[in-house]
Short mmCIF file of C-alpha atoms and ligand atoms in Angstrom, two decimals:
data_model
loop_
_atom_site.label_atom_id
_atom_site.label_comp_id
_atom_site.label_asym_id
_atom_site.label_seq_id
_atom_site.Cartn_x
_atom_site.Cartn_y
_atom_site.Cartn_z
CA GLU A 1 23.76 37.43 34.46
CA ALA A 2 22.31 35.71 37.52
CA CYS A 3 24.33 32.57 36.79
CA PHE A 4 27.45 34.56 36.32
CA ARG A 5 26.99 36.31 39.62
CA ILE A 6 26.51 33.01 41.47
CA MET A 7 29.46 31.39 39.69
CA LYS A 8 31.65 34.36 40.54
CA THR A 9 30.57 34.03 44.17
CA ASP A 10 31.38 30.34 44.28
CA PHE A 11 34.61 30.39 42.26
CA LEU A 12 36.17 33.16 44.18
CA ALA A 13 34.91 31.57 47.36
CA ARG A 14 34.12 34.97 48.62
CA PRO A 15 30.96 35.46 50.61
CA VAL A 16 29.40 37.86 48.14
CA TYR A 17 25.77 38.53 48.88
CA VAL A 18 23.55 37.14 46.10
CA GLN A 19 20.00 38.23 45.87
CA ARG A 20 17.28 35.59 46.25
CA GLU A 21 15.72 36.47 42.84
CA ASP A 22 19.09 35.95 41.20
CA ARG A 23 19.31 32.46 42.60
CA ILE A 24 15.79 31.62 41.45
CA LYS A 25 16.52 33.01 37.96
CA ALA A 26 19.74 31.05 37.81
CA HIS A 27 17.98 27.80 38.72
CA PHE A 28 15.38 28.35 36.05
CA LEU A 29 18.04 29.11 33.49
CA ILE A 30 20.08 26.01 34.33
CA CYS A 31 16.96 23.84 34.17
CA PHE A 32 16.01 25.33 30.82
CA ILE A 33 19.50 24.86 29.33
CA SER A 34 19.66 21.26 30.62
CA LEU A 35 16.27 20.50 29.10
CA LEU A 36 17.38 21.98 25.79
CA ILE A 37 20.62 19.93 25.76
CA TYR A 38 18.64 16.82 26.70
CA ARG A 39 16.14 17.38 23.88
CA LEU A 40 18.95 18.02 21.38
CA LEU A 41 20.78 14.87 22.42
CA GLU A 42 17.54 12.90 22.34
CA LYS A 43 16.87 14.13 18.79
CA LYS A 44 20.44 13.30 17.73
CA MET A 45 20.27 9.85 19.25
CA GLU A 46 16.76 9.06 17.89
CA LYS A 47 16.91 6.10 15.52
CA LYS A 48 16.67 7.15 11.89
CA TYR A 49 15.63 4.63 9.29
CA SER A 50 16.99 3.50 5.95
CA VAL A 51 14.31 2.73 3.36
CA VAL A 52 14.57 1.15 -0.08
CA ILE A 53 11.74 1.62 -2.56
CA ALA A 54 11.62 -1.45 -4.79
CA GLY A 55 10.06 -0.60 -8.08
CA GLY A 56 11.97 2.75 -8.02
CA GLY A 57 10.66 3.44 -11.53
CA SER A 58 7.03 3.25 -10.42
CA THR A 59 4.62 6.08 -11.10
CA PHE A 60 3.96 6.09 -7.35
CA THR A 61 7.62 6.53 -6.33
CA PRO A 62 7.86 10.39 -6.38
CA GLY A 63 4.62 10.73 -4.38
CA ILE A 64 5.75 8.21 -1.77
CA CYS A 65 9.21 9.77 -1.58
CA LEU A 66 7.70 13.19 -0.84
CA LEU A 67 5.27 11.67 1.57
CA LEU A 68 8.15 10.12 3.55
CA LEU A 69 9.76 13.52 3.78
CA ASP A 70 6.54 15.04 4.99
CA HIS A 71 6.39 12.61 7.90
CA MET A 72 9.98 12.76 9.11
CA ASP A 73 8.89 14.06 12.51
CA ARG A 74 7.25 10.71 13.30
CA PHE A 75 9.28 8.46 10.98
CA PRO A 76 12.80 9.91 10.77
CA ILE A 77 14.82 8.83 7.77
CA ARG A 78 18.59 8.80 7.20
CA LYS A 79 18.70 7.13 3.79
CA ILE A 80 16.38 6.52 0.83
CA LYS A 81 17.39 4.17 -1.96
CA PHE A 82 15.53 3.22 -5.12
CA TYR A 83 15.84 -0.23 -6.64
CA ASP A 84 14.46 -1.41 -10.01
CA ASN A 85 15.47 -3.93 -12.64
CA PHE A 86 14.80 -1.42 -15.45
CA ALA A 87 17.69 1.09 -15.20
CA GLU A 88 16.47 3.68 -17.69
CA ARG A 89 12.94 3.96 -16.38
CA GLN A 90 14.16 4.24 -12.81
CA GLU A 91 16.82 6.82 -13.71
CA THR A 92 14.30 9.41 -14.89
CA ILE A 93 12.30 9.14 -11.66
CA ALA A 94 15.43 8.94 -9.48
CA LYS A 95 17.25 11.94 -10.97
CA ALA A 96 14.19 14.13 -10.47
CA CYS A 97 13.69 12.89 -6.90
CA GLU A 98 17.40 13.44 -6.21
CA ILE A 99 17.01 17.13 -7.16
CA TYR A 100 13.91 17.39 -4.97
CA LEU A 101 15.70 15.78 -2.04
CA LYS A 102 18.77 18.04 -2.37
CA GLU A 103 16.49 21.08 -2.27
CA ASN A 104 14.21 19.92 0.53
CA ALA A 105 16.02 17.39 2.72
CA PRO A 106 19.76 17.52 2.03
CA GLU A 107 20.48 15.58 5.21
CA VAL A 108 18.84 12.45 3.76
CA GLU A 109 21.31 10.29 1.90
CA PHE A 110 20.06 9.17 -1.53
CA ALA A 111 21.07 6.50 -4.03
CA TYR A 112 19.48 4.54 -6.85
CA THR A 113 20.67 1.29 -8.29
CA THR A 114 19.85 -1.92 -10.14
CA ASP A 115 22.38 -3.83 -8.06
CA PRO A 116 20.59 -5.90 -5.37
CA GLU A 117 23.52 -5.92 -2.97
CA GLU A 118 23.83 -2.14 -2.97
CA ALA A 119 20.07 -1.69 -2.76
CA PHE A 120 19.29 -4.10 0.05
CA THR A 121 22.34 -3.71 2.28
CA ASP A 122 21.76 -1.60 5.42
CA VAL A 123 17.99 -1.12 5.12
CA ASP A 124 15.31 -1.23 7.77
CA PHE A 125 12.29 -1.20 5.46
CA VAL A 126 11.64 -2.37 1.92
CA MET A 127 8.63 -0.65 0.37
CA CYS A 128 7.76 -2.86 -2.54
CA HIS A 129 5.59 -1.78 -5.47
CA ILE A 130 6.75 -3.55 -8.58
CA ARG A 131 4.77 -4.24 -11.74
CA VAL A 132 6.31 -7.20 -13.54
CA GLY A 133 5.67 -6.66 -17.25
CA LEU A 134 4.86 -2.95 -16.91
CA TYR A 135 1.69 -1.35 -18.32
CA ALA A 136 2.22 -3.10 -21.66
CA MET A 137 1.38 -6.39 -19.96
CA ARG A 138 -1.46 -4.85 -17.91
CA GLU A 139 -3.00 -3.83 -21.20
CA LYS A 140 -2.86 -7.48 -22.37
CA ASP A 141 -4.31 -8.73 -19.05
CA GLU A 142 -7.24 -6.40 -19.63
CA LYS A 143 -7.75 -6.89 -23.36
CA ILE A 144 -7.32 -10.68 -23.79
CA PRO A 145 -10.31 -11.69 -21.59
CA MET A 146 -12.39 -8.96 -23.27
CA LYS A 147 -11.92 -10.77 -26.61
CA TYR A 148 -14.19 -13.44 -25.06
CA ASN A 149 -16.57 -10.98 -23.36
CA VAL A 150 -14.98 -11.70 -19.99
CA VAL A 151 -14.02 -8.99 -17.45
CA GLY A 152 -10.55 -7.63 -18.25
CA GLN A 153 -9.23 -6.21 -15.01
CA GLU A 154 -5.78 -5.70 -13.46
CA THR A 155 -6.34 -7.75 -10.32
CA CYS A 156 -9.68 -9.57 -10.84
CA GLY A 157 -10.62 -12.53 -13.06
CA PRO A 158 -8.23 -13.90 -15.72
CA GLY A 159 -6.28 -10.59 -15.93
CA GLY A 160 -5.48 -10.71 -12.22
CA ILE A 161 -4.53 -14.38 -12.53
CA ALA A 162 -2.11 -13.59 -15.38
CA TYR A 163 -0.61 -10.70 -13.38
CA GLY A 164 -0.29 -12.98 -10.35
CA MET A 165 1.68 -15.52 -12.40
CA ARG A 166 4.14 -12.71 -13.27
CA SER A 167 4.33 -11.05 -9.85
CA ILE A 168 5.08 -14.07 -7.64
CA GLY A 169 8.64 -14.52 -8.89
CA GLY A 170 9.46 -10.79 -8.76
CA VAL A 171 8.25 -10.31 -5.19
CA ILE A 172 9.89 -13.52 -3.90
CA GLU A 173 13.18 -12.39 -5.49
CA ILE A 174 13.04 -9.04 -3.68
CA LEU A 175 12.14 -10.77 -0.39
CA ASP A 176 15.18 -13.01 -0.80
CA TYR A 177 17.47 -10.04 -1.47
CA MET A 178 16.18 -8.36 1.67
CA GLU A 179 16.75 -11.46 3.79
CA LYS A 180 20.22 -11.95 2.36
CA TYR A 181 21.51 -8.40 2.79
CA SER A 182 19.35 -7.02 5.66
CA PRO A 183 17.89 -9.95 7.57
CA ASN A 184 16.26 -7.75 10.23
CA ALA A 185 14.40 -5.57 7.76
CA TRP A 186 10.64 -5.59 7.11
CA MET A 187 9.04 -5.65 3.70
CA LEU A 188 5.86 -3.69 3.24
CA ASN A 189 4.36 -5.04 0.07
CA TYR A 190 1.64 -3.40 -1.97
CA SER A 191 2.60 -4.93 -5.32
CA ASN A 192 -0.46 -6.44 -6.95
CA PRO A 193 -2.29 -8.73 -7.21
CA ALA A 194 -1.79 -8.61 -3.43
CA ALA A 195 -4.08 -11.62 -2.73
CA ILE A 196 -2.08 -13.99 -4.96
CA VAL A 197 1.28 -12.54 -3.92
CA ALA A 198 0.35 -12.92 -0.25
CA GLU A 199 -0.70 -16.56 -0.73
CA ALA A 200 2.56 -17.25 -2.57
CA THR A 201 4.75 -15.71 0.16
CA ARG A 202 2.76 -17.60 2.84
CA ARG A 203 3.50 -20.86 1.08
CA LEU A 204 7.02 -20.24 -0.16
CA ARG A 205 8.48 -17.97 2.57
CA PRO A 206 6.31 -18.61 5.64
CA ASP A 207 8.75 -17.07 8.14
CA SER A 208 9.56 -13.90 6.20
CA LYS A 209 8.99 -10.44 7.65
CA ILE A 210 6.56 -9.31 4.98
CA LEU A 211 3.29 -7.42 5.46
CA ASN A 212 0.86 -7.18 2.58
CA ILE A 213 -1.45 -4.19 2.50
CA CYS A 214 -3.90 -2.45 0.13
CA ASP A 215 -5.12 1.15 -0.11
CA MET A 216 -8.64 0.48 -1.35
CA PRO A 217 -10.28 -0.04 2.06
CA ILE A 218 -8.47 3.10 3.29
CA ASP A 219 -9.86 5.18 0.47
CA LEU A 220 -13.37 3.80 1.03
CA GLU A 221 -13.16 4.40 4.79
CA GLU A 222 -12.23 8.03 4.08
CA LYS A 223 -15.38 8.29 1.95
CA MET A 224 -17.50 6.73 4.70
CA ALA A 225 -16.03 9.08 7.31
CA ASN A 226 -16.93 11.92 4.99
CA MET A 227 -20.54 10.60 4.69
CA VAL A 228 -21.03 10.81 8.45
CA GLY A 229 -19.27 14.18 8.85
CA LEU A 230 -16.04 12.94 10.43
CA LYS A 231 -12.73 14.53 9.50
CA SER A 232 -10.85 11.27 9.10
CA ARG A 233 -11.32 7.52 8.97
CA LYS A 234 -9.08 7.44 12.02
CA GLU A 235 -12.09 8.66 14.02
CA MET A 236 -13.86 5.39 13.20
CA SER A 237 -13.43 1.86 14.49
CA VAL A 238 -14.25 -0.85 11.93
CA GLY A 239 -14.98 -4.55 11.62
CA TYR A 240 -14.06 -5.98 8.20
CA TYR A 241 -13.49 -9.38 6.64
CA GLY A 242 -12.66 -10.72 3.20
CA LEU A 243 -9.88 -11.41 0.77
CA ASN A 244 -7.90 -8.60 -0.86
CA HIS A 245 -10.14 -6.68 -3.31
CA PHE A 246 -12.97 -8.92 -2.06
CA GLY A 247 -14.25 -7.80 1.35
CA TRP A 248 -17.02 -6.26 3.44
CA TRP A 249 -17.39 -3.93 6.46
CA HIS A 250 -19.76 -5.39 9.01
CA LYS A 251 -19.29 -2.81 11.77
CA ILE A 252 -18.44 0.88 11.78
CA GLU A 253 -18.55 2.92 15.00
CA ASP A 254 -17.25 6.27 16.11
CA LYS A 255 -14.78 6.49 18.97
CA ASP A 256 -17.62 6.72 21.53
CA GLY A 257 -19.09 3.43 20.25
CA ASN A 258 -22.01 5.01 18.33
CA ASP A 259 -23.13 2.86 15.41
CA LEU A 260 -22.41 4.71 12.13
CA MET A 261 -23.75 1.96 9.87
CA PRO A 262 -27.34 3.27 9.57
CA GLU A 263 -26.16 6.64 8.21
CA ILE A 264 -23.60 5.09 5.88
CA LYS A 265 -26.18 2.57 4.60
CA LYS A 266 -28.50 5.46 3.63
CA HIS A 267 -25.75 6.94 1.46
CA MET A 268 -24.84 3.55 -0.02
CA ALA A 269 -28.46 2.80 -0.92
CA ALA A 270 -28.85 6.19 -2.62
CA ASN A 271 -25.54 6.65 -4.46
CA GLY A 272 -22.95 4.08 -3.42
CA PHE A 273 -19.65 5.74 -2.56
CA ALA A 274 -20.28 8.49 -5.14
CA ASP A 275 -21.88 10.56 -2.39
CA ALA A 276 -18.57 11.23 -0.75
CA LEU A 277 -15.96 11.79 -3.44
CA SER A 278 -13.25 13.63 -1.70
CA GLY A 279 -9.74 13.85 -0.53
CA THR A 280 -6.70 12.84 -2.46
CA ASN A 281 -5.60 12.96 -6.11
CA GLN A 282 -6.02 9.18 -6.48
CA HIS A 283 -9.10 7.52 -7.93
CA VAL A 284 -10.45 10.72 -9.45
CA GLU A 285 -10.90 9.80 -13.08
CA GLN A 286 -14.31 9.09 -14.62
CA SER A 287 -13.82 5.31 -14.67
CA TRP A 288 -13.20 5.35 -10.90
CA ILE A 289 -16.21 7.58 -10.28
CA GLU A 290 -18.36 5.04 -12.14
CA THR A 291 -16.96 2.30 -9.91
CA PHE A 292 -17.85 4.28 -6.78
CA ALA A 293 -21.39 4.80 -8.11
CA LYS A 294 -21.78 1.10 -9.09
CA ALA A 295 -21.14 0.18 -5.41
CA LYS A 296 -24.83 1.09 -4.93
CA ASP A 297 -25.82 -2.07 -6.85
CA VAL A 298 -23.18 -4.16 -5.12
CA TYR A 299 -24.50 -2.94 -1.76
CA ALA A 300 -28.08 -3.82 -2.75
CA LEU A 301 -27.18 -7.51 -2.77
CA ASP A 302 -26.43 -7.50 0.94
CA PRO A 303 -27.69 -4.39 2.68
CA GLU A 304 -26.30 -5.63 6.02
CA THR A 305 -22.68 -4.98 5.03
CA ILE A 306 -20.72 -2.33 3.07
CA PRO A 307 -18.83 -3.86 0.13
CA ASN A 308 -15.39 -3.22 -1.33
CA THR A 309 -15.77 -1.65 -4.76
CA TYR A 310 -13.83 -4.49 -6.43
CA LEU A 311 -16.81 -6.86 -5.88
CA LYS A 312 -18.51 -5.30 -8.89
CA TYR A 313 -16.27 -7.38 -11.17
CA TYR A 314 -17.57 -10.62 -9.62
CA LEU A 315 -21.21 -9.66 -9.04
CA TYR A 316 -21.87 -7.63 -12.18
CA PRO A 317 -19.43 -9.00 -14.77
CA ASP A 318 -21.94 -8.60 -17.63
CA TYR A 319 -22.39 -4.92 -16.79
CA VAL A 320 -18.62 -4.41 -16.58
CA VAL A 321 -18.05 -6.05 -19.99
CA GLU A 322 -20.80 -3.96 -21.59
CA HIS A 323 -19.27 -0.80 -20.15
CA THR A 324 -15.64 -1.53 -21.14
CA ASN A 325 -14.19 -0.43 -24.45
CA PRO A 326 -12.19 -3.48 -25.54
CA GLU A 327 -9.85 -1.21 -27.55
CA HIS A 328 -9.20 1.25 -24.73
CA THR A 329 -9.01 -0.10 -21.19
CA ARG A 330 -7.81 1.30 -17.85
CA ALA A 331 -4.17 0.49 -18.74
CA ASN A 332 -4.50 2.91 -21.70
CA GLU A 333 -5.99 5.60 -19.44
CA VAL A 334 -3.12 5.20 -16.95
CA MET A 335 -0.46 5.30 -19.68
CA GLU A 336 -2.07 8.40 -21.22
CA HIS A 337 -2.47 10.19 -17.88
CA ARG A 338 -0.57 9.14 -14.75
CA GLU A 339 2.47 7.62 -16.44
CA LYS A 340 2.79 10.38 -19.00
CA ASN A 341 2.31 13.15 -16.42
CA ILE A 342 4.81 11.74 -13.95
CA PHE A 343 7.52 11.15 -16.51
CA THR A 344 6.97 14.53 -18.16
CA ALA A 345 7.24 16.23 -14.74
CA CYS A 346 10.46 14.30 -13.98
CA ARG A 347 12.05 15.23 -17.30
CA LYS A 348 11.22 18.90 -16.76
CA ILE A 349 12.75 18.89 -13.31
CA ILE A 350 15.92 17.25 -14.66
CA GLU A 351 16.09 19.76 -17.55
CA LYS A 352 15.63 22.80 -15.28
CA GLY A 353 17.85 21.40 -12.53
CA THR A 354 15.29 22.37 -9.91
CA ALA A 355 12.11 20.86 -8.51
CA VAL A 356 10.70 24.20 -7.39
CA ASP A 357 7.18 24.37 -8.95
CA GLY A 358 7.96 21.06 -10.59
CA GLY A 359 4.52 19.62 -10.03
CA PHE A 360 5.63 16.95 -7.52
CA GLU A 361 3.12 16.34 -4.74
CA PRO A 362 3.22 14.07 -1.71
CA ASP A 363 0.90 11.12 -2.31
CA ALA A 364 -1.54 11.74 0.53
CA HIS A 365 -3.46 8.56 -0.26
CA ALA A 366 -0.37 6.53 0.62
CA GLU A 367 -0.07 7.80 4.19
CA TYR A 368 -1.02 4.29 5.31
CA ILE A 369 2.44 3.11 4.31
CA VAL A 370 4.05 5.58 6.73
CA ASP A 371 1.51 4.50 9.37
CA LEU A 372 2.51 0.88 8.84
CA ALA A 373 6.26 1.60 8.96
CA CYS A 374 5.71 3.74 12.07
CA ALA A 375 3.65 1.04 13.76
CA ILE A 376 6.59 -1.34 13.40
CA ALA A 377 9.34 1.19 14.12
CA LYS A 378 7.63 2.84 17.08
CA ASN A 379 5.34 0.02 18.29
CA THR A 380 2.29 2.31 17.93
CA LYS A 381 -0.17 -0.65 18.08
CA GLU A 382 -2.25 1.02 15.38
CA LYS A 383 -5.23 -0.95 14.08
CA MET A 384 -4.82 -1.55 10.35
CA LEU A 385 -6.32 -3.83 7.70
CA LEU A 386 -3.69 -6.34 6.60
CA ILE A 387 -3.67 -9.40 4.40
CA VAL A 388 -2.68 -12.21 6.76
CA PRO A 389 -3.15 -16.00 7.25
CA ASN A 390 -6.63 -16.49 8.69
CA GLU A 391 -5.78 -18.93 11.52
CA GLY A 392 -9.36 -18.73 12.82
CA ALA A 393 -9.82 -14.95 12.81
CA VAL A 394 -12.76 -15.56 10.46
CA GLU A 395 -14.08 -18.54 12.39
CA ASN A 396 -16.02 -20.44 9.75
CA PHE A 397 -13.45 -20.03 6.96
CA ASP A 398 -10.32 -21.86 5.76
CA ARG A 399 -7.59 -21.37 8.39
CA THR A 400 -4.92 -21.28 5.69
CA ALA A 401 -6.54 -18.58 3.58
CA MET A 402 -4.90 -15.16 3.30
CA VAL A 403 -7.67 -12.92 4.57
CA GLU A 404 -7.94 -9.12 4.80
CA ILE A 405 -8.88 -8.24 8.39
CA PRO A 406 -8.11 -5.62 11.03
CA CYS A 407 -4.88 -6.26 12.94
CA ILE A 408 -2.98 -4.48 15.67
CA VAL A 409 0.51 -3.64 14.40
CA GLY A 410 3.56 -3.21 16.62
CA SER A 411 7.31 -3.82 16.55
CA SER A 412 6.98 -7.58 16.64
CA GLY A 413 4.48 -7.65 13.74
CA TYR A 414 0.71 -8.00 13.85
CA GLU A 415 -1.99 -9.53 16.03
CA ARG A 416 -5.25 -10.49 14.33
CA ILE A 417 -8.55 -9.14 15.56
CA CYS A 418 -11.14 -11.97 15.44
CA GLN A 419 -14.08 -11.16 13.17
CA GLY A 420 -16.34 -14.03 14.27
CA SER A 421 -18.37 -16.12 11.80
CA ILE A 422 -19.39 -14.73 8.44
CA PRO A 423 -22.72 -15.11 6.59
CA GLN A 424 -23.33 -17.84 3.96
CA PHE A 425 -23.35 -15.38 1.04
CA GLN A 426 -19.89 -13.98 1.75
CA LYS A 427 -18.54 -17.40 2.79
CA GLY A 428 -19.65 -18.94 -0.50
CA LEU A 429 -18.12 -16.18 -2.59
CA MET A 430 -14.89 -16.14 -0.60
CA GLU A 431 -14.48 -19.94 -0.77
CA GLN A 432 -14.71 -19.83 -4.56
CA GLN A 433 -12.31 -16.89 -4.86
CA VAL A 434 -9.75 -18.18 -2.37
CA SER A 435 -9.68 -21.45 -4.33
CA VAL A 436 -8.87 -19.47 -7.47
CA GLU A 437 -5.99 -17.76 -5.69
CA LYS A 438 -4.62 -21.02 -4.20
CA LEU A 439 -4.84 -22.79 -7.57
CA VAL A 440 -2.84 -20.00 -9.21
CA VAL A 441 -0.08 -20.46 -6.64
CA ASP A 442 -0.20 -24.26 -7.10
CA ALA A 443 0.13 -23.70 -10.86
CA TRP A 444 3.10 -21.37 -10.42
CA ILE A 445 4.93 -23.73 -8.00
CA THR A 446 4.33 -26.93 -9.92
CA GLY A 447 4.18 -25.51 -13.46
CA SER A 448 0.76 -27.05 -13.96
CA TYR A 449 -1.42 -26.10 -16.95
CA GLN A 450 -4.28 -28.08 -15.43
CA LYS A 451 -4.30 -26.11 -12.15
CA LEU A 452 -4.28 -22.82 -14.01
CA TRP A 453 -7.12 -23.92 -16.24
CA GLN A 454 -9.05 -24.89 -13.09
CA ALA A 455 -8.21 -21.49 -11.50
CA ILE A 456 -9.57 -19.53 -14.50
CA THR A 457 -12.62 -21.80 -14.79
CA LEU A 458 -13.41 -21.28 -11.11
CA SER A 459 -13.27 -17.47 -11.33
CA LYS A 460 -16.78 -16.12 -11.01
CA THR A 461 -16.05 -13.83 -13.94
CA VAL A 462 -15.68 -16.73 -16.41
CA PRO A 463 -18.74 -18.52 -17.88
CA SER A 464 -17.27 -21.95 -18.75
CA ALA A 465 -14.23 -24.22 -18.91
CA ARG A 466 -14.23 -23.78 -22.69
CA VAL A 467 -13.90 -20.01 -22.48
CA ALA A 468 -11.35 -20.43 -19.64
CA LYS A 469 -9.19 -22.58 -21.94
CA LEU A 470 -9.35 -20.10 -24.83
CA ILE A 471 -8.29 -17.27 -22.52
CA LEU A 472 -5.57 -19.37 -20.89
CA ASP A 473 -4.01 -20.30 -24.21
CA ASP A 474 -3.91 -16.65 -25.29
CA LEU A 475 -2.46 -15.63 -21.91
CA ILE A 476 0.27 -18.28 -22.12
CA GLU A 477 1.33 -16.91 -25.51
CA ALA A 478 1.32 -13.30 -24.26
CA ASN A 479 3.22 -14.15 -21.06
CA LYS A 480 5.88 -16.44 -22.44
CA ASP A 481 8.68 -14.14 -21.25
CA PHE A 482 7.32 -14.02 -17.68
CA TRP A 483 5.50 -17.20 -16.61
CA PRO A 484 7.10 -20.46 -15.65
CA GLU A 485 6.62 -23.06 -18.40
CA LEU A 486 3.31 -24.91 -17.90
CA LYS A 487 2.90 -28.60 -18.63
P1 NAD B 501 4.83 1.03 -12.77
O1 NAD B 501 4.85 0.11 -13.95
O2 NAD B 501 4.81 2.47 -13.01
O3 NAD B 501 6.12 0.71 -11.88
C1 NAD B 501 6.55 -0.54 -11.51
C2 NAD B 501 8.07 -0.60 -11.52
O4 NAD B 501 8.43 -1.90 -11.09
C3 NAD B 501 8.70 -0.40 -12.90
O5 NAD B 501 9.64 0.62 -12.87
C4 NAD B 501 9.33 -1.73 -13.23
O6 NAD B 501 10.50 -1.63 -13.97
C5 NAD B 501 9.58 -2.28 -11.84
N1 NAD B 501 9.75 -3.71 -11.80
C6 NAD B 501 9.06 -4.66 -12.46
N2 NAD B 501 9.52 -5.89 -12.13
C7 NAD B 501 10.52 -5.72 -11.25
C8 NAD B 501 11.39 -6.61 -10.54
N3 NAD B 501 11.29 -7.91 -10.71
N4 NAD B 501 12.32 -6.09 -9.76
C9 NAD B 501 12.44 -4.76 -9.59
N5 NAD B 501 11.62 -3.87 -10.21
C10 NAD B 501 10.70 -4.34 -11.02
O7 NAD B 501 3.61 0.55 -11.88
P2 NAD B 501 2.65 1.37 -10.91
O8 NAD B 501 1.37 1.59 -11.56
O9 NAD B 501 3.36 2.53 -10.34
O10 NAD B 501 2.35 0.30 -9.78
C11 NAD B 501 3.35 -0.36 -9.04
C12 NAD B 501 2.71 -1.47 -8.22
O11 NAD B 501 1.97 -0.96 -7.12
C13 NAD B 501 1.75 -2.35 -9.02
O12 NAD B 501 1.89 -3.69 -8.62
C14 NAD B 501 0.40 -1.84 -8.58
O13 NAD B 501 -0.61 -2.75 -8.82
C15 NAD B 501 0.69 -1.59 -7.15
N6 NAD B 501 -0.25 -0.71 -6.43
C16 NAD B 501 -0.84 -1.24 -5.32
C17 NAD B 501 -1.69 -0.50 -4.57
C18 NAD B 501 -2.31 -1.15 -3.37
O14 NAD B 501 -3.10 -0.59 -2.73
N7 NAD B 501 -2.03 -2.40 -3.04
C19 NAD B 501 -1.96 0.83 -4.93
C20 NAD B 501 -1.35 1.37 -6.06
C21 NAD B 501 -0.49 0.56 -6.80
C1 G6P B 502 -6.63 0.76 -5.97
C2 G6P B 502 -6.19 -0.59 -5.57
C3 G6P B 502 -4.82 -0.87 -5.99
C4 G6P B 502 -4.70 -0.70 -7.51
C5 G6P B 502 -5.16 0.69 -7.90
C6 G6P B 502 -5.28 0.75 -9.39
O1 G6P B 502 -5.89 1.70 -5.32
O2 G6P B 502 -6.26 -0.78 -4.17
O3 G6P B 502 -4.48 -2.18 -5.64
O4 G6P B 502 -3.37 -0.87 -7.92
O5 G6P B 502 -6.43 0.94 -7.37
O6 G6P B 502 -5.38 2.05 -9.79
P1 G6P B 502 -5.11 2.50 -11.28
O7 G6P B 502 -5.21 3.97 -11.17
O8 G6P B 502 -3.70 2.01 -11.61
O9 G6P B 502 -6.12 1.87 -12.11
MN1 MN B 503 -5.31 -2.79 -3.73
#
């Protein structure tokens, strides 16, 4: 009304008397409307991202898809695509996600495909979580070493080596598709075994825009935050060094610089990480709870640092073998629970034609992937643990090793945070393990039986070269559709 009165005054160029309050009101109104238009334009012009999830048929895909939708305010998305080389498996997951997206974020374009050109054209981020050989091969990775009383684990020991020999080719292929069809995109890789995959991409694609990351330290940091009464790990500042699934925290402080290690150490000495089970729907089954409890014994070996849970496979292999049922390993548990539940939920959503009450939940544990994408997209300079070439960040360790250390992440990639020199105990273990990882990559590149035999022999989980050879020969037979031919 005030505006109108002023406009009328001006347009008719008649000297109508306008009250002072009217003018003030009019100015406020104009300011408010301008601000609103500015905000709307800003929102409209804000860059929105196109994401492809490689390994679209993964059990983690629905959770990650929902998580992306939950974080659109900080990481806006215009398109989500799924890519997989197994059409049928992906289709079940994709059709259910498509229904969910239509109901919850119809503005986001969605597609799924097995065609690399369609998948990787016009993307800003590739989120890569493939499992070459599926759970059927994970089961063999776990059961073959167990035949010889050796740890059978997805990413550690001979099982991890076998998985690495399958994953390298798959991840390199996806990286090449990305570089061919969207050369400016970034690949965020969490396909396992991340240590071997990272070493392979360092060697074979040194200039690629790939960042390798793992969720285990994140989950453990949440537990430690919980131990000291903090709401989130983001309220802590940490020092950490190691290889993937093979590392230690050497410093944990709150934001005011108070040392939190003494309190965390008390919990570790009493119950490992089992004191602070909390949070997300990942790592909740009994076998994981035992792993969190066993961290007490891993911690006892070096009470100055807090260990990653995966070290139990290297430091207590005899215990692990004794406590593993060789007929029913973690792969069986996952097939019977996570895989079955996810696929059943998807089929139900497809059948009903709606995802309302469909049992889909955002994968809260995977928020780190959004943090990482955001750090690159928005230059947030967030401190995150990444698997990167050492280059002196761990001073007294191989410069060419792929180490897991804190980095600052921004739009041009990462900057390492130097972790200083590490103690003899950790250095010795890491030198042995990094040699295993490097020998696996050598074996894959050159097709060398000898190098792979050396890699398995060198693994701390394996008692002798004789046992290593027996396991290797079984693994070659089981992996003949996946590994390069070894001579
Ligand atoms: P999954 O078997 O359910 O799914 C993997 C998908 O990858 C399958 O649909 C399969 O067809 C597809 N695939 C295999 N090879 C492919 C290729 N060459 N190209 C395209 N697609 C391919 O497996 P999952 O349990 O959901 O795990 C997926 C991956 O994520 C695994 O590597 C797992 O180890 C990893 N993971 C990593 C972390 C971490 O913190 N780093 C956490 C969880 C899972
Ligand atoms: C942790 C690790 C991942 C691994 C997962 C296995 O999150 O960091 O690298 O893939 O555990 O969990 P699962 O439930 O498949 O045994
Ligand atoms: Mn991991």
